[in-house]
PDB file of C-alpha atoms in Angstrom:
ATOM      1  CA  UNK A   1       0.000   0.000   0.000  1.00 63.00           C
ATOM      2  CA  UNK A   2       2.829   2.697   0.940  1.00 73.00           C
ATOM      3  CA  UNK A   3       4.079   1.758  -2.587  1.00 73.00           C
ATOM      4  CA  UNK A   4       1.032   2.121  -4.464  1.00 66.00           C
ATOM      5  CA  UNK A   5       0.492   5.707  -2.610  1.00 72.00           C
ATOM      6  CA  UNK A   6       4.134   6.496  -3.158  1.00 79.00           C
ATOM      7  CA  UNK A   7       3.607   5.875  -7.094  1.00 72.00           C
ATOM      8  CA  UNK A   8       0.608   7.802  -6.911  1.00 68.00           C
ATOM      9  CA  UNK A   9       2.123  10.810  -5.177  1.00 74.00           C
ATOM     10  CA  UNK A  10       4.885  10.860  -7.692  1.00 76.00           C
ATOM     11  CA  UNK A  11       2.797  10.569 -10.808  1.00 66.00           C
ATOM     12  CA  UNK A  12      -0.052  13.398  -9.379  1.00 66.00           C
ATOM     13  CA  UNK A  13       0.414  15.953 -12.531  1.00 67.00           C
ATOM     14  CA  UNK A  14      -0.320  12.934 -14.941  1.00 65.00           C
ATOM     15  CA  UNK A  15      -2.962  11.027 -13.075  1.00 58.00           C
ATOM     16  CA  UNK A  16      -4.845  13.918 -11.302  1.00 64.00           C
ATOM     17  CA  UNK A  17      -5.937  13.396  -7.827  1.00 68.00           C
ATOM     18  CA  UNK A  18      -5.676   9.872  -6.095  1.00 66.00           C
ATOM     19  CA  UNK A  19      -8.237   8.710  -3.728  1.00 68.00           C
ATOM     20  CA  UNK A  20      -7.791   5.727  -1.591  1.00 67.00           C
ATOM     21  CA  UNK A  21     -10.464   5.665   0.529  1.00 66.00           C
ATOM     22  CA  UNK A  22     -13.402   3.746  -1.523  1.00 68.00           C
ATOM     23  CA  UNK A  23     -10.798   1.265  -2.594  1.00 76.00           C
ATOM     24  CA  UNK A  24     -11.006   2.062  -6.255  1.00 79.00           C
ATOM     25  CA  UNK A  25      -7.388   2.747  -6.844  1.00 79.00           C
ATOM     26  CA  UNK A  26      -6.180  -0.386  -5.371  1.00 81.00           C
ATOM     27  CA  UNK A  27      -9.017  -2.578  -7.570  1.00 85.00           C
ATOM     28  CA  UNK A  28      -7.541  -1.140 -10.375  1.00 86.00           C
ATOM     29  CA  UNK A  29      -4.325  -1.096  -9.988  1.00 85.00           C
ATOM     30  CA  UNK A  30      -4.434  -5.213  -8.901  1.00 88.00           C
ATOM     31  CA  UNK A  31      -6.170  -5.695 -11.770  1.00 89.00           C
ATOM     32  CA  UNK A  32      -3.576  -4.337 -13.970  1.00 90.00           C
ATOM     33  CA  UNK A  33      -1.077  -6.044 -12.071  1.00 91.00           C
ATOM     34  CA  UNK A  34      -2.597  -9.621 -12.273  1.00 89.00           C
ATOM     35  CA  UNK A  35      -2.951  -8.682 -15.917  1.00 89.00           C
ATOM     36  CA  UNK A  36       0.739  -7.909 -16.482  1.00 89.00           C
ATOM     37  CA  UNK A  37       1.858 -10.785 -14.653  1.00 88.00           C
ATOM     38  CA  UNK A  38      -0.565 -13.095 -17.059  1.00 87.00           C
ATOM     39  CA  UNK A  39       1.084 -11.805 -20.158  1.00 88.00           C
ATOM     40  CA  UNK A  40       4.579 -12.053 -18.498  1.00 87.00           C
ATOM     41  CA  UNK A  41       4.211 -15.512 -17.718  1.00 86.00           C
ATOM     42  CA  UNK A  42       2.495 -16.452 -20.914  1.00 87.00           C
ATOM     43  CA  UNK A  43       5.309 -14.854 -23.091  1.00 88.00           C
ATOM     44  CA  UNK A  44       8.220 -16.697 -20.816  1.00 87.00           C
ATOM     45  CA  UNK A  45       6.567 -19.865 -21.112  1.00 86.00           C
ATOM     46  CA  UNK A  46       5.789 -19.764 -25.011  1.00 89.00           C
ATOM     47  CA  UNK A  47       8.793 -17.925 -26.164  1.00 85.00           C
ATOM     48  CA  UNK A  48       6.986 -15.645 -27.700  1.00 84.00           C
ATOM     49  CA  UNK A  49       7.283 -11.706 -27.723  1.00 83.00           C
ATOM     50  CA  UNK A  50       3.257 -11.975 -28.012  1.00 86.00           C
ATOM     51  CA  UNK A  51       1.655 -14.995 -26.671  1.00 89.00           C
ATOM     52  CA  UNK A  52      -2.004 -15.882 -28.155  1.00 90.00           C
ATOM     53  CA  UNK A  53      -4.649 -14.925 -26.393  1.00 88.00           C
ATOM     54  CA  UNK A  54      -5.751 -18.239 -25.600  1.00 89.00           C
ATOM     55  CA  UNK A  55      -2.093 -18.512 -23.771  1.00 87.00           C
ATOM     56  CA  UNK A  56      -2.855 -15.879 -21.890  1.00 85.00           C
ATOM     57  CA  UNK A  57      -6.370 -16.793 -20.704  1.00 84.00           C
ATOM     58  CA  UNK A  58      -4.422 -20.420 -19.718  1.00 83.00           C
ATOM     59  CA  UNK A  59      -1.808 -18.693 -17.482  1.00 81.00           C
ATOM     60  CA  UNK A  60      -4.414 -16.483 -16.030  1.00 80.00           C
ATOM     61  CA  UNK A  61      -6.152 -19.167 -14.833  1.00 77.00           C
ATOM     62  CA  UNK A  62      -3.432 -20.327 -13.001  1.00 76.00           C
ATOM     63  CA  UNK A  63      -2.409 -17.170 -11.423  1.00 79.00           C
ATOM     64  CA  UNK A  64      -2.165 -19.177  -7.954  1.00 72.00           C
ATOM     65  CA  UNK A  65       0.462 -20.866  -5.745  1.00 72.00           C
ATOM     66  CA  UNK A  66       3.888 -21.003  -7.030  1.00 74.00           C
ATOM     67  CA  UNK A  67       2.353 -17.841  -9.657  1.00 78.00           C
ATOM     68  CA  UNK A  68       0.358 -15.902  -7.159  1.00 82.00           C
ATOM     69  CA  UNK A  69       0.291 -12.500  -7.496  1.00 85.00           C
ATOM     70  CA  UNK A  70       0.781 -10.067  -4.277  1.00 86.00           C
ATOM     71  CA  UNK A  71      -1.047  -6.856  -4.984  1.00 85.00           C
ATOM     72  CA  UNK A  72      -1.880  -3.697  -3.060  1.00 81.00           C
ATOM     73  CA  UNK A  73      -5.274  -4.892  -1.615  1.00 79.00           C
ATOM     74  CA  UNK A  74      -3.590  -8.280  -0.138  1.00 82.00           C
ATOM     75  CA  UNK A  75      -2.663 -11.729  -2.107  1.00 83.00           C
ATOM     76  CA  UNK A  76      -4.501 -12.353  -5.517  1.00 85.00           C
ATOM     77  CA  UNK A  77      -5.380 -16.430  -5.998  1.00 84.00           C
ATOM     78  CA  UNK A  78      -7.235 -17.054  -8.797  1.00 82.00           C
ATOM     79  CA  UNK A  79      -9.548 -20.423  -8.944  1.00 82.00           C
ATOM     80  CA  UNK A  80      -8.929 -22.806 -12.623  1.00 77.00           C
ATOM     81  CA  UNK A  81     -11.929 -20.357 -13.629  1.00 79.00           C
ATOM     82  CA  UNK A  82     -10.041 -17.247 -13.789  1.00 79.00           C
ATOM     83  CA  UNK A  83     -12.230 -16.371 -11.093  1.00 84.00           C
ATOM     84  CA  UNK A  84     -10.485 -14.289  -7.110  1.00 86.00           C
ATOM     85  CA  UNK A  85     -10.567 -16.573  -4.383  1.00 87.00           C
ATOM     86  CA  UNK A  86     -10.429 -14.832  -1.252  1.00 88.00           C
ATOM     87  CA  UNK A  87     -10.158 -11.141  -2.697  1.00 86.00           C
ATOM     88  CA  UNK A  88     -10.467  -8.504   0.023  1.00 85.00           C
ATOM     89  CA  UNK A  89     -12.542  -6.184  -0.313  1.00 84.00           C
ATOM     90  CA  UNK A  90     -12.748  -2.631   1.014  1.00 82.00           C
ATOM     91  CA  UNK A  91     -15.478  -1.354   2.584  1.00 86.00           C
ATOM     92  CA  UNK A  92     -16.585   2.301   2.828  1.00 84.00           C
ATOM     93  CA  UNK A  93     -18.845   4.767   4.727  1.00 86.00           C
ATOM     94  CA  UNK A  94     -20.382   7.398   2.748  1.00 86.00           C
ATOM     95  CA  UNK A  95     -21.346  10.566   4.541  1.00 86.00           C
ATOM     96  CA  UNK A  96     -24.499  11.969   3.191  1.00 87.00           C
ATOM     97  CA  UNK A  97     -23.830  15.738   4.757  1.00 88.00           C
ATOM     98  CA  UNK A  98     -20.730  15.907   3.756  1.00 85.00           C
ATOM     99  CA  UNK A  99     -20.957  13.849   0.300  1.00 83.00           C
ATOM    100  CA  UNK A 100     -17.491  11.890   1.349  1.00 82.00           C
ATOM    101  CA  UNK A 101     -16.819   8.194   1.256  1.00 81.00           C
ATOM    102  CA  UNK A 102     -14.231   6.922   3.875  1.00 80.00           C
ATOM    103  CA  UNK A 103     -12.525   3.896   4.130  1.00 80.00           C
ATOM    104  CA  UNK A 104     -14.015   1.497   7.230  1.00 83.00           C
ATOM    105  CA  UNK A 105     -12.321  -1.925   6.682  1.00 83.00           C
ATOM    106  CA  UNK A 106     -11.099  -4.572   4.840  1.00 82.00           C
ATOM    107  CA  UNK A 107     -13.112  -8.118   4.031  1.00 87.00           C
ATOM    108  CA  UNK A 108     -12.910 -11.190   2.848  1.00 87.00           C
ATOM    109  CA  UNK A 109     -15.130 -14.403   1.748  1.00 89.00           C
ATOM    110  CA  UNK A 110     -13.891 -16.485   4.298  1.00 87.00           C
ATOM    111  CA  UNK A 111     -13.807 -14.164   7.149  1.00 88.00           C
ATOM    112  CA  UNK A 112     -10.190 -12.975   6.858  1.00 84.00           C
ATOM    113  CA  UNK A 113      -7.331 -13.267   4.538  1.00 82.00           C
ATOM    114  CA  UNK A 114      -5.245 -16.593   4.149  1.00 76.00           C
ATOM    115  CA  UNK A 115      -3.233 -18.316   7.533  1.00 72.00           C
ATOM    116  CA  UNK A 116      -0.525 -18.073   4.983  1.00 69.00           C
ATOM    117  CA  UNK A 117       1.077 -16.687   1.778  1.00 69.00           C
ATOM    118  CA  UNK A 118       0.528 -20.073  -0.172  1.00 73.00           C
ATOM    119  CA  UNK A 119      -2.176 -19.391  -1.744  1.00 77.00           C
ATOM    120  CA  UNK A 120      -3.872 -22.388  -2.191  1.00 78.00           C
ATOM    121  CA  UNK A 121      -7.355 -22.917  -3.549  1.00 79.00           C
ATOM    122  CA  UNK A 122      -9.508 -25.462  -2.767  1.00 77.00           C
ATOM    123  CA  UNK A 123     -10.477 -27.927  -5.294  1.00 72.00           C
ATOM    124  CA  UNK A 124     -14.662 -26.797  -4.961  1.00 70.00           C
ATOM    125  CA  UNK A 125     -13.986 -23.491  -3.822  1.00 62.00           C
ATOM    126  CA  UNK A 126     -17.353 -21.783  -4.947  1.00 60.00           C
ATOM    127  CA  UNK A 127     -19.423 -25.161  -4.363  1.00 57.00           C
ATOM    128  CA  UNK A 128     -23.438 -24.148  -2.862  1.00 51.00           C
ATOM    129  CA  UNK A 129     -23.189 -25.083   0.810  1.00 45.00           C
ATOM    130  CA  UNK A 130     -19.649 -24.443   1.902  1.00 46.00           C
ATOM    131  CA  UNK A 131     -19.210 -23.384   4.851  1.00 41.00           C
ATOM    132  CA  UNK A 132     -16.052 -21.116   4.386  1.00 40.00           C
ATOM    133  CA  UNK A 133     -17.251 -19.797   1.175  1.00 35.00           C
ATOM    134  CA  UNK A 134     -20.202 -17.531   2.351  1.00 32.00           C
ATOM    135  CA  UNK A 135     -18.955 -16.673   5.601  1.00 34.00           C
ATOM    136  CA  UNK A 136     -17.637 -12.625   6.385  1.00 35.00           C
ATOM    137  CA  UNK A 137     -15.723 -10.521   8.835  1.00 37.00           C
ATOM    138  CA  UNK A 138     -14.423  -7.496   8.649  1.00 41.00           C
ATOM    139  CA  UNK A 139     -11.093  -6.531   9.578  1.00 41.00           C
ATOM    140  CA  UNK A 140     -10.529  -2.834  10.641  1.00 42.00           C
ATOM    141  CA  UNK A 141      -7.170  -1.042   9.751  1.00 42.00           C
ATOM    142  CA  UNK A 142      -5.232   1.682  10.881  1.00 42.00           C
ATOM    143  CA  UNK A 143      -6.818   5.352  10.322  1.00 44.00           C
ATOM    144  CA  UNK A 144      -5.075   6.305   6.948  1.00 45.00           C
ATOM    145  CA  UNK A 145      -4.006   9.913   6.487  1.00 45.00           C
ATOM    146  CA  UNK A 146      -5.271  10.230   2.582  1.00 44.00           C
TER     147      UNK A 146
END
């Protein structure tokens, strides 16, 4: 996170204002990221300066374990479906008098983010019925300055 807001700070003329607390700016830029590091890893593996698209979706899909991808909102593990396992998500407070969103808390599918870096999914991870699938916490984070 001090990264992303460092970037951001140094590239204000170009991008405009930054603002971190409805969690925008650190969706995108993961997205991005995991994007990059799909096309990175499907032009090492193929030997190729461009790697088909269909190479592309294939290492996306595997964006997990060994190939996980560590991104400003927290560890990115992708199910064989291309789909986040696990994602945090931020959420926000808006402020009807004063028209202002602020940042509350981080949370995740499961409750809280992984026991570990691994990144491992399960082999059913979305399956109707699972218990670790539908349940939520929220985890509240230091007061930010921005």
């Amino acid at each position: 996170m001090a990264q992303l807001r460092a970037a951001a700070r140094a590239h204000a003329g170009k991008l405009g204002t930054v603002r971190f607390e409805d969690g925008r700016a650190i969706e995108t830029h993961d997205v991005i990221l995991t994007a990059a590091k799909a096309l990175t890893k499907a032009a090492a593996t193929t030997r190729t300066p461009v790697p088909s698209k269909e190479r592309i979706k294939e290492d996306y899909e595997n964006l997990n374990s060994a190939f996980r991808v560590q991104g400003a909102g927290g560890w990115i593990c992708l199910t064989n479906a291309g789909n986040p396992y696990n994602k945090a998500l931020a959420i926000v407070r808006l402020d009807p008098m004063r028209s202002k969103l602020s940042f509350e808390a981080l949370s995740w599918p499961k409750g809280a983010p992984a026991a570990d870096d691994r990144c491992v999914v399960p082999q059913n991870p979305g399956r109707p019925g699972a218990r670790d699938a539908t349940a939520t916490r929220a985890t509240e984070l230091p007061a930010t300055s921005d």
